[in-house]
Amino acid sequence: MSYQTLGNNYHRKDGIAKVTGREVYASDVILPRMWYARVVRSPYAHARVKSIDKRDAEVMGAVVLTYDDVPHLKYNERIVSTPPFLYRDRTVLADKARHVGEAIAAVAAPTEQLAEKALRALKIEWEILPHYTDPDAAQAEGAEPIHDFIVLNGENKPIQNNVAVTRTVEVGNIAEGFAQADRIFEREFLTSRIYHAQMETKSCGCDPAPDGSITVYPTTQSIHNVRQLLGEIFSIPLHKVNVKRVAIGGTFGSSIQMNSIIPICVALALKAKCPVKLVSTREEDMYDHVRYQTKLKLKVGVTRDGRITAGHIQAIADIGGHNIQAYPLLSVLAGWTASLYKFPNLKFEGKAVYTNKTPSCAMQGFGNPQATFAMESLMDEIAHALNMDPIDFKLKNYVGLGGTFWGQGPSVQSIIRSDGVPQLLREGAQKIGWRARPAPGTQTGRYRHGIGMARGFHTSGAGAPKPGEVIDYSGAFVKINEDGSVDVVHAMMDHGGGTLEAIAKIVAEELGVPIERVGISPADTLTTVYDVVTHATRGVYAGGGAALKAASNVKRQIFDYASRMLGMQADSLVIEPDYELMQGVIYCPNFPERRITLGALAKQLQINSWGTLAAVESLRQVNCPPAYVTYFVDVTVDTETGQVTTNRAVIGSDCGTVVNPAMAIGQLEGGLSKGMGYALVEDNQWDAATGQLASKGFWIDGKTPAISEAPMIENIVTHFADTYEPSGPFGAKGIGEAATNPCAAAYANALYNAMGIRFCELPITAEKIVRAVREKEMRETRGEKREEMVAVMQAIG
């Protein structure tokens, strides 16, 4: 299907501002009479605040906040879940530190220097408590409670043995399923807690007005959720809370929730009665959010001809000091595993445990990279054990066209209506040279070459035929100006990947207007309708779907008024872009001389006082189609140093209609970079004795891959499936998070192909590779010696 605008590359509307440094981020916001804020953060992993002496700081002229000065309402930073599944355990400032870096007090002063001086003048008395950096130790009988209780659906819920939440999901009968199996495979996988490493640390500015209203400039993925939470915490009517959409310097999921510094900044501004800005340092940000570390025990039964009969998945997630979204995490872990492969009999048992570490939250895939690493590694192992090509085995068992997809867990299900997996696997295998790869474990020498593959997906939003545990809808406002240009007013946040650009292109396509004439308006919560949050790879599919709905409404109005002016039936008219006039032109194909530009039509409406061509719409998608991605990676392993070099990568995407080709390719290339880091190097670790981060900074253990560690751009091949998603805007669905999810498993499978060694723990560092090679060599040497001994004994008789 051909389009006027979709599928073509254009200069980004925000491109000049970004490359010239004129884009305004939250940390760039300067307000008249603005004060500066600093936060006192706990140096202890678990400690009760006995007292805070703030007199010296206040004598300096600083405003000081402690737990006693802020509302004690418990809240959850992420309000995407519906109330029965929303676990609340956080207050604006804490009376007990539950991890190093927890905010205990805050100050604001007219200068940054004075704010820092006042911060250091606070005198805090602590009661040190036992702390736990290991989930098993935290659950032990007699362990110190990290939380005594939380609030769930308006009621206090006691916490037992530091277990935040559990979840069990069953389909069929696994006992019967395993009885039908000819072989049963069991493995345990452990993933790492890694920092999001987004370019921008968290910032917030708050401007209070004399009438009690506030204007907030935050780093966030949802301006409306921030607004609602601030209104609830500070008892401010929502019409007096205005949250501005400010550009984000990346987020990777770290701002799905209302970041902890936002209510602190607001509380300081309300007390100081003047604007306040609070910007996190990099170290503060590293203590604020990480990806969930997850231990996954998989048990899978298969027949000898390669049909899966049963699966049993047990998961333990380390959620750190606060429960941001543990229940939905367990839901999606069940959903990802149930949707990757056909399990006629399945049991999922999940547990989320509090520890005295940085709180975990969603990170680029929300549990999907963890589940996919484990499942795709085990499926590769099963295929080899059955002497089947992994591609054939996976195609035989994957959930595809017509299957049921659990987009965000058991309550979010839809039928798969577009599926490019066979095409992606077939083309990817051909492009990488899959059939010519070496047999696993057959190579010797220092340098060994391997090719690995993995497949996966992510959900396009969290829509389902009936509302479940997750809120999911978007709203958009589309307006035609009197010169024929178009304003798109949307609350959706763009993380930097071009989501708002894609939405503008969808509107341009529907209205038949050149993309240059479609503007993305500045937005805030007073001028936009609700959008839940930019997460779950829902930007184009859900946010774009809402914009398309509004544009379609406007298009009906255009044809209605144009039919009167042209004397033609409304349903006989079309509208197409005229690039010489830079206008949309409405005409009847049978009478092409009967035409009018969109600008002329809009102006006539104004002259005749007929009104403005405009529409506002909300949309809840009732599907959440899988955005499939396949990975093939070609690596060389130096067995003496453990260094892994990525020679080539072939990444395939089924995102339906490709809206922004260059940006879609950029998503896949970025997915490789993030996935490679997750697979090979990134690992935040905590000192068990102190609860402090042992990996500090990007250049030590917490490093992320540099450009020099990625393959040359010409060695990264991207390709797209020829699919059309019937429920998506112009056939489009998601791509963003899907671009990373299968990557770690592809590397693990490539290393097995190169060395004949399975790795079940992330990251697969150079040290682990060298150790595994040496252990394998020792086992083989011992085996050879045993064979020699047996031969000698047989010769002796």
XYZ file of N, CA, C and O in Angstrom, residues 379-545:
668
model
N 15.194 -22.526 24.748
C 14.652 -23.082 23.508
C 15.769 -23.436 22.528
O 15.684 -24.421 21.796
N 16.826 -22.634 22.508
C 17.979 -22.952 21.681
C 18.620 -24.259 22.157
O 18.992 -25.124 21.351
N 18.722 -24.406 23.471
C 19.301 -25.632 24.031
C 18.442 -26.853 23.707
O 18.968 -27.923 23.334
N 17.126 -26.708 23.834
C 16.235 -27.832 23.544
C 16.346 -28.240 22.076
O 16.413 -29.438 21.746
N 16.369 -27.249 21.178
C 16.463 -27.546 19.752
C 17.719 -28.346 19.444
O 17.674 -29.346 18.700
N 18.873 -27.931 20.005
C 20.112 -28.665 19.768
C 20.037 -30.075 20.340
O 20.519 -31.039 19.723
N 19.428 -30.212 21.517
C 19.322 -31.538 22.133
C 18.450 -32.478 21.303
O 18.661 -33.693 21.304
N 17.472 -31.922 20.585
C 16.587 -32.729 19.735
C 17.104 -32.855 18.306
O 16.414 -33.401 17.441
N 18.314 -32.304 18.064
C 18.900 -32.302 16.715
C 17.999 -31.587 15.710
O 17.866 -32.012 14.552
N 17.398 -30.510 16.167
C 16.575 -29.684 15.293
C 17.242 -28.336 15.091
O 17.949 -27.843 15.979
N 17.042 -27.752 13.929
C 17.487 -26.382 13.717
C 16.661 -25.486 14.641
O 15.430 -25.597 14.672
N 17.306 -24.600 15.418
C 16.542 -23.735 16.327
C 15.446 -22.934 15.633
O 14.387 -22.700 16.229
N 15.682 -22.515 14.388
C 14.645 -21.780 13.667
C 13.429 -22.672 13.443
O 12.283 -22.256 13.670
N 13.649 -23.897 13.010
C 12.530 -24.818 12.769
C 11.779 -25.116 14.061
O 10.539 -25.158 14.084
N 12.533 -25.330 15.137
C 11.901 -25.637 16.416
C 11.043 -24.461 16.892
O 9.913 -24.642 17.359
N 11.566 -23.248 16.755
C 10.828 -22.083 17.232
C 9.604 -21.787 16.373
O 8.546 -21.417 16.890
N 9.730 -21.965 15.075
C 8.572 -21.765 14.211
C 7.477 -22.792 14.500
O 6.286 -22.499 14.354
N 7.871 -23.959 14.930
C 6.903 -25.002 15.227
C 6.100 -24.682 16.487
O 4.943 -25.104 16.626
N 6.698 -23.896 17.392
C 6.092 -23.719 18.707
C 5.721 -22.286 19.075
O 5.105 -22.066 20.115
N 6.096 -21.302 18.261
C 5.847 -19.924 18.684
C 4.368 -19.561 18.549
O 3.608 -20.190 17.814
N 3.960 -18.521 19.276
C 2.581 -18.029 19.205
C 2.510 -16.994 18.086
O 3.118 -15.924 18.175
N 1.784 -17.337 17.031
C 1.737 -16.469 15.865
C 0.324 -16.157 15.441
O -0.600 -16.100 16.269
N 0.141 -15.941 14.146
C -1.121 -15.487 13.568
C -2.301 -16.329 14.067
O -2.280 -17.557 13.992
N -3.319 -15.641 14.600
C -4.498 -16.317 15.119
C -4.382 -16.762 16.554
O -5.380 -17.171 17.162
N -3.168 -16.706 17.116
C -2.971 -17.099 18.499
C -3.402 -16.015 19.460
O -3.690 -14.880 19.080
N -3.453 -16.366 20.739
C -3.818 -15.406 21.780
C -2.561 -14.816 22.389
O -1.670 -15.548 22.822
N -2.525 -13.499 22.412
C -1.358 -12.768 22.900
C -1.685 -12.131 24.242
O -2.663 -11.386 24.364
N -0.887 -12.440 25.265
C -1.056 -11.838 26.583
C -0.162 -10.597 26.643
O 0.966 -10.648 27.111
N -0.687 -9.480 26.185
C 0.153 -8.291 26.060
C 0.750 -7.801 27.349
O 1.907 -7.432 27.416
N -0.028 -7.752 28.430
C 0.480 -7.273 29.718
C 0.033 -8.214 30.825
O -0.220 -7.794 31.942
N -0.049 -9.479 30.536
C -0.470 -10.433 31.542
C -1.826 -11.016 31.231
O -2.449 -10.713 30.201
N -2.342 -11.871 32.124
C -3.586 -12.609 31.848
C -4.799 -11.734 31.595
O -5.732 -12.157 30.913
N -4.818 -10.511 32.144
C -6.003 -9.663 31.961
C -5.954 -8.852 30.678
O -6.917 -8.152 30.361
N -4.854 -8.918 29.942
C -4.701 -8.123 28.721
C -4.414 -9.078 27.567
O -3.261 -9.387 27.260
N -5.464 -9.570 26.959
C -5.315 -10.571 25.906
C -5.989 -10.096 24.622
O -7.031 -9.441 24.663
N -5.377 -10.460 23.501
C -5.989 -10.169 22.210
C -5.519 -11.209 21.198
O -4.550 -11.943 21.441
N -6.210 -11.268 20.072
C -5.886 -12.228 19.016
C -4.882 -11.593 18.057
O -5.043 -10.449 17.636
N -3.845 -12.347 17.709
C -2.800 -11.847 16.812
C -3.337 -11.794 15.386
O -3.792 -12.797 14.840
N -3.277 -10.606 14.785
C -3.844 -10.397 13.444
C -2.791 -10.005 12.413
O -3.119 -9.801 11.248
N -1.534 -9.851 12.847
C -0.436 -9.607 11.893
C 0.809 -10.291 12.437
O 1.096 -10.204 13.627
N 1.538 -10.971 11.568
C 2.644 -11.810 12.029
C 3.703 -11.918 10.936
O 3.498 -12.576 9.921
N 4.845 -11.264 11.166
C 5.930 -11.318 10.196
C 7.079 -12.213 10.596
O 8.150 -12.155 9.985
N 6.881 -13.052 11.630
C 7.995 -13.861 12.153
C 8.591 -14.795 11.098
O 9.822 -14.843 10.934
N 7.796 -15.584 10.376
C 8.411 -16.469 9.373
C 9.262 -15.706 8.363
O 10.372 -16.144 8.020
N 8.763 -14.576 7.881
C 9.536 -13.782 6.923
C 10.825 -13.266 7.553
O 11.899 -13.345 6.945
N 10.747 -12.749 8.768
C 11.931 -12.201 9.425
C 12.989 -13.276 9.665
O 14.192 -13.038 9.466
N 12.568 -14.454 10.091
C 13.529 -15.532 10.343
C 14.145 -16.038 9.036
O 15.351 -16.286 8.965
N 13.321 -16.161 8.026
C 13.829 -16.644 6.740
C 14.842 -15.653 6.163
O 15.943 -16.044 5.738
N 14.487 -14.367 6.145
C 15.385 -13.365 5.569
C 16.617 -13.154 6.449
O 17.732 -12.993 5.935
N 16.436 -13.163 7.762
C 17.570 -12.974 8.661
C 18.582 -14.088 8.528
O 19.798 -13.848 8.515
N 18.092 -15.324 8.427
C 18.987 -16.473 8.273
C 19.801 -16.362 6.994
O 21.006 -16.665 6.962
N 19.142 -15.918 5.924
C 19.849 -15.785 4.644
C 20.898 -14.682 4.709
O 22.025 -14.838 4.227
N 20.562 -13.574 5.345
C 21.474 -12.423 5.387
C 22.696 -12.689 6.262
O 23.784 -12.185 5.992
N 22.548 -13.505 7.314
C 23.668 -13.745 8.233
C 24.509 -14.950 7.807
O 25.639 -15.126 8.269
N 23.964 -15.788 6.919
C 24.666 -17.019 6.568
C 24.469 -18.108 7.609
O 25.400 -18.815 8.004
N 23.246 -18.247 8.081
C 22.904 -19.150 9.178
C 23.284 -20.598 8.882
O 23.812 -21.307 9.750
N 23.022 -21.049 7.686
C 23.260 -22.463 7.368
C 24.746 -22.811 7.340
O 25.110 -23.986 7.429
N 25.613 -21.808 7.226
C 27.053 -22.068 7.148
C 27.742 -21.913 8.505
O 28.965 -21.977 8.594
N 26.985 -21.699 9.568
C 27.600 -21.491 10.887
C 28.279 -22.780 11.360
O 27.877 -23.884 10.973
N 29.294 -22.662 12.212
C 29.985 -23.857 12.697
C 29.118 -24.654 13.666
O 28.184 -24.102 14.274
N 29.402 -25.928 13.812
C 28.701 -26.738 14.807
C 29.182 -26.337 16.196
O 30.363 -26.047 16.391
N 28.313 -26.292 17.187
C 28.703 -25.836 18.526
C 29.817 -26.699 19.127
O 29.790 -27.930 19.051
N 30.810 -26.017 19.710
C 31.848 -26.700 20.458
C 32.888 -27.427 19.626
O 33.706 -28.172 20.165
N 32.897 -27.219 18.309
C 33.844 -27.944 17.459
C 35.124 -27.167 17.197
O 36.073 -27.713 16.635
N 35.159 -25.904 17.594
C 36.325 -25.073 17.281
C 37.373 -25.157 18.390
O 37.064 -25.359 19.554
N 38.630 -24.990 17.985
C 39.744 -24.919 18.926
C 40.529 -23.644 18.628
O 40.226 -22.915 17.690
N 41.536 -23.394 19.437
C 42.341 -22.206 19.220
C 41.840 -21.036 20.031
O 40.804 -21.084 20.691
N 42.578 -19.950 19.968
C 42.271 -18.782 20.786
C 40.999 -18.062 20.336
O 40.172 -17.690 21.158
N 40.844 -17.862 19.031
C 39.704 -17.097 18.522
C 38.658 -18.042 17.951
O 38.971 -18.906 17.123
N 37.422 -17.877 18.391
C 36.350 -18.764 17.945
C 35.156 -17.923 17.488
O 34.826 -16.907 18.090
N 34.551 -18.416 16.451
C 33.500 -17.654 15.751
C 32.151 -18.322 15.983
O 32.041 -19.549 15.966
N 31.122 -17.519 16.229
C 29.793 -18.093 16.441
C 28.689 -17.206 15.922
O 28.833 -15.980 15.831
N 27.580 -17.827 15.563
C 26.380 -17.114 15.135
C 25.226 -17.583 16.010
O 25.015 -18.782 16.201
N 24.504 -16.633 16.569
C 23.354 -16.962 17.403
C 22.129 -16.195 16.957
O 22.227 -15.135 16.333
N 20.974 -16.752 17.266
C 19.732 -16.066 16.927
C 18.769 -16.157 18.097
O 18.850 -17.043 18.934
N 17.870 -15.189 18.138
C 16.780 -15.191 19.106
C 15.643 -14.371 18.521
O 15.862 -13.483 17.696
N 14.463 -14.704 18.935
C 13.286 -13.954 18.494
C 12.519 -13.500 19.731
O 12.641 -14.074 20.815
N 11.757 -12.441 19.551
C 10.965 -11.931 20.658
C 9.950 -10.929 20.156
O 9.642 -10.865 18.963
N 9.457 -10.126 21.065
C 8.408 -9.167 20.718
C 8.271 -8.175 21.858
O 8.860 -8.320 22.915
N 7.463 -7.173 21.635
C 6.897 -6.406 22.728
C 5.476 -6.056 22.359
O 5.094 -6.088 21.190
N 4.710 -5.738 23.358
C 3.325 -5.364 23.142
C 3.236 -3.951 22.578
O 4.062 -3.102 22.880
N 2.241 -3.711 21.740
C 1.938 -2.351 21.286
C 0.824 -1.818 22.175
O -0.358 -1.948 21.869
N 1.196 -1.241 23.304
C 0.217 -0.749 24.255
C -0.278 -1.840 25.178
O 0.252 -2.957 25.221
N -1.315 -1.507 25.938
C -1.881 -2.447 26.909
C -3.393 -2.553 26.747
O -4.121 -2.785 27.699
N -3.848 -2.369 25.511
C -5.275 -2.449 25.250
C -5.760 -3.881 25.207
O -5.012 -4.810 24.913
N -7.023 -4.066 25.520
C -7.656 -5.389 25.473
C -9.153 -5.188 25.308
O -9.669 -4.087 25.536
N -9.870 -6.247 24.897
C -11.322 -6.085 24.684
C -12.063 -5.558 25.906
O -13.068 -4.872 25.773
N -11.583 -5.879 27.103
C -12.214 -5.313 28.299
C -11.130 -4.766 29.213
O -10.029 -5.320 29.296
N -11.405 -3.656 29.903
C -10.415 -3.093 30.819
C -10.047 -4.100 31.895
O -10.901 -4.837 32.398
N -8.744 -4.138 32.234
C -8.280 -5.089 33.229
C -7.527 -4.409 34.351
O -8.037 -3.510 35.017
N -6.279 -4.811 34.519
C -5.469 -4.292 35.616
C -4.717 -3.029 35.234
O -4.112 -2.383 36.088
N -4.743 -2.667 33.927
C -3.917 -1.566 33.438
C -4.790 -0.527 32.750
O -5.651 -0.853 31.927
N -4.580 0.747 33.096
C -5.253 1.854 32.412
C -4.556 2.090 31.076
O -3.327 2.131 31.019
N -5.317 2.223 30.009
C -4.695 2.449 28.717
C -5.636 3.175 27.772
O -6.526 2.569 27.186
N -5.468 4.490 27.668
C -6.125 5.225 26.585
C -5.390 6.540 26.360
O -4.648 7.021 27.210
N -5.581 7.089 25.176
C -4.941 8.332 24.773
C -5.983 9.308 24.244
O -7.080 8.900 23.839
N -5.617 10.583 24.238
C -6.497 11.605 23.679
C -5.720 12.561 22.794
O -4.515 12.760 22.990
N -6.388 13.140 21.819
C -5.725 14.062 20.901
C -6.705 15.140 20.446
O -7.921 14.919 20.385
N -6.165 16.299 20.096
C -6.934 17.448 19.605
C -6.294 17.880 18.290
O -5.087 18.128 18.233
N -7.091 17.914 17.218
C -6.609 18.320 15.895
C -7.441 19.508 15.416
O -8.673 19.483 15.472
N -6.745 20.551 14.947
C -7.425 21.793 14.560
C -6.851 22.299 13.236
O -5.640 22.303 13.037
N -7.737 22.730 12.336
C -7.332 23.338 11.065
C -7.286 24.855 11.241
O -8.264 25.473 11.674
N -6.147 25.438 10.911
C -6.022 26.896 10.981
C -6.556 27.551 9.708
O -6.790 26.881 8.699
N -6.702 28.878 9.747
C -7.342 29.601 8.651
C -6.484 29.693 7.390
O -6.966 30.140 6.343
N -5.214 29.268 7.482
C -4.379 29.212 6.274
C -4.210 27.779 5.774
O -3.430 27.511 4.860
N -4.935 26.841 6.385
C -4.859 25.449 5.953
C -3.798 24.637 6.667
O -3.666 23.435 6.408
N -3.046 25.259 7.551
C -2.095 24.491 8.358
C -2.850 23.793 9.491
O -4.020 24.083 9.757
N -2.166 22.872 10.160
C -2.839 22.003 11.127
C -2.083 22.038 12.454
O -0.847 21.953 12.480
N -2.821 22.151 13.540
C -2.253 22.022 14.880
C -2.628 20.661 15.452
O -3.812 20.283 15.441
N -1.632 19.938 15.964
C -1.872 18.686 16.684
C -1.499 18.923 18.139
O -0.350 19.247 18.450
N -2.478 18.796 19.012
C -2.263 19.023 20.440
C -2.416 17.672 21.144
O -3.507 17.104 21.167
N -1.325 17.184 21.713
C -1.300 15.818 22.246
C -0.476 15.810 23.519
O 0.582 16.415 23.599
N -0.951 15.107 24.538
C -0.239 15.031 25.815
C 0.851 13.977 25.818
O 1.611 13.878 26.786
N 0.951 13.201 24.748
C 1.950 12.130 24.731
C 3.357 12.694 24.801
O 3.678 13.697 24.166
N 4.213 12.028 25.580
C 5.611 12.410 25.689
C 6.425 11.689 24.619
O 6.186 10.519 24.331
N 7.372 12.399 24.057
C 8.305 11.839 23.079
C 9.647 11.678 23.781
O 10.238 12.646 24.245
N 10.133 10.440 23.886
C 11.389 10.182 24.595
C 12.614 10.589 23.798
O 13.739 10.443 24.272
N 12.401 11.050 22.576
C 13.510 11.402 21.704
C 13.551 10.552 20.452
O 14.318 10.822 19.530
N 12.708 9.520 20.408
C 12.715 8.609 19.269
C 11.817 9.009 18.126
O 11.736 8.292 17.123
N 11.094 10.127 18.255
C 10.278 10.608 17.148
C 8.817 10.228 17.208
O 8.127 10.233 16.183
N 8.293 9.934 18.408
C 6.880 9.544 18.522
C 5.948 10.657 18.057
O 4.997 10.413 17.298
N 6.191 11.875 18.506
C 5.321 12.984 18.098
C 5.449 13.270 16.604
O 4.482 13.655 15.940
N 6.641 13.063 16.063
C 6.845 13.205 14.616
C 5.977 12.204 13.865
O 5.334 12.522 12.854
N 5.941 10.968 14.360
C 5.116 9.939 13.723
C 3.634 10.300 13.795
O 2.883 10.096 12.836
N 3.208 10.842 14.929
C 1.811 11.238 15.083
C 1.464 12.350 14.095
O 0.387 12.340 13.470
N 2.370 13.302 13.896
C 2.133 14.370 12.915
C 1.996 13.793 11.513
O 1.156 14.246 10.711
N 2.792 12.775 11.197
C 2.718 12.167 9.868
C 1.402 11.420 9.672
O 0.821 11.420 8.578
N 0.913 10.782 10.732
C -0.372 10.086 10.646
C -1.492 11.092 10.368
O -2.373 10.850 9.530
N -1.459 12.228 11.056
C -2.465 13.272 10.835
C -2.342 13.833 9.415
O -3.354 14.033 8.720
N -1.107 14.075 8.967
C -0.901 14.598 7.614
C -1.442 13.632 6.572
O -2.063 14.046 5.583
N -1.203 12.338 6.778
C -1.680 11.331 5.826
C -3.202 11.317 5.764
O -3.794 11.262 4.674
N -3.839 11.371 6.912
C -5.299 11.304 6.944
C -5.931 12.546 6.337
O -6.942 12.463 5.618
N -5.354 13.718 6.592
C -5.953 14.970 6.127
C -5.478 15.383 4.739
O -5.968 16.380 4.187
N -4.518 14.659 4.160
C -4.035 15.016 2.830
C -3.318 16.348 2.813
O -3.458 17.133 1.873
N -2.543 16.616 3.842
C -1.840 17.889 3.987
C -0.334 17.613 3.985
O 0.117 16.626 4.570
N 0.482 18.437 3.336
C 1.934 18.243 3.406
C 2.400 18.252 4.860
O 1.929 19.052 5.677
N 3.321 17.366 5.193
C 3.776 17.239 6.572
C 4.359 18.559 7.084
O 4.283 18.864 8.273
N 4.922 19.359 6.195
C 5.493 20.649 6.608
C 4.427 21.600 7.151
O 4.756 22.575 7.839
N 3.154 21.329 6.848
C 2.064 22.201 7.286
C 1.365 21.672 8.538
O 0.327 22.199 8.947
N 1.916 20.625 9.126
C 1.343 20.061 10.352
C 2.277 20.381 11.511
O 3.452 20.010 11.492
N 1.766 21.069 12.501
C 2.577 21.469 13.643
C 2.249 20.663 14.882
O 1.102 20.255 15.097
N 3.293 20.402 15.693
C 3.112 19.739 16.990
C 3.108 20.832 18.048
O 4.132 21.469 18.301
N 1.968 21.076 18.629
C 1.820 22.208 19.533
C 2.468 21.933 20.883
O 2.487 20.788 21.347
N 2.972 22.979 21.546
C 3.370 22.827 22.954
C 2.168 22.334 23.743
O 1.015 22.645 23.410
N 2.425 21.568 24.791
C 1.306 20.942 25.492
C 1.502 21.011 26.996
O 2.629 21.031 27.503
N 0.391 21.058 27.696
C 0.396 20.940 29.146
C -0.936 20.331 29.562
O -1.803 20.059 28.715
N -1.107 20.114 30.846
C -2.311 19.409 31.291
C -3.556 20.269 31.256
O -4.666 19.745 31.348
N -3.413 21.585 31.128
C -4.586 22.447 31.003
C -5.128 22.498 29.582
O -6.286 22.857 29.373
N -4.311 22.143 28.590
C -4.724 22.304 27.193
C -4.868 20.974 26.454
O -5.157 20.971 25.264
N -4.652 19.856 27.148
C -4.743 18.549 26.500
C -5.687 17.641 27.268
O -5.924 17.829 28.460
N -6.214 16.649 26.556
C -6.965 15.595 27.230
C -6.001 14.491 27.642
O -4.855 14.438 27.203
N -6.460 13.593 28.473
C -5.613 12.616 29.150
C -4.925 11.658 28.184
O -5.527 11.139 27.250
N -3.643 11.432 28.439
C -2.892 10.331 27.831
C -2.221 9.600 28.976
O -1.568 10.222 29.815
N -2.330 8.268 29.006
C -1.913 7.537 30.199
C -0.415 7.676 30.461
O -0.006 8.094 31.537
N 0.414 7.324 29.508
C 1.864 7.435 29.655
C 2.488 6.846 28.393
O 1.928 5.946 27.777
N 3.652 7.374 28.014
C 4.373 6.778 26.886
C 5.186 5.613 27.420
O 6.279 5.784 27.948
N 4.626 4.435 27.318
C 5.276 3.192 27.761
C 4.683 2.062 26.930
O 3.842 2.286 26.056
N 5.140 0.846 27.177
C 4.571 -0.338 26.530
C 4.564 -0.229 25.011
O 3.707 -0.801 24.346
N 5.520 0.515 24.445
C 5.645 0.662 22.999
C 4.303 1.045 22.376
O 3.889 0.511 21.351
N 3.598 1.958 23.033
C 2.240 2.316 22.619
C 2.171 3.634 21.858
O 1.084 4.046 21.427
N 3.297 4.330 21.663
C 3.276 5.676 21.117
C 2.554 5.790 19.791
O 1.558 6.514 19.667
N 3.034 5.087 18.774
C 2.433 5.174 17.441
C 1.080 4.477 17.417
O 0.096 5.002 16.881
N 1.010 3.290 18.033
C -0.207 2.488 17.933
C -1.368 3.121 18.691
O -2.461 3.272 18.147
N -1.148 3.519 19.944
C -2.237 4.064 20.763
C -2.330 5.583 20.633
O -3.402 6.135 20.360
N -1.192 6.283 20.842
C -1.205 7.740 20.705
C -1.506 8.167 19.288
O -2.289 9.104 19.051
N -0.902 7.475 18.313
C -1.190 7.760 16.908
C -2.607 7.392 16.539
O -3.252 8.050 15.704
N -3.124 6.333 17.173
C -4.509 5.931 16.918
C -5.500 6.994 17.367
O -6.486 7.269 16.672
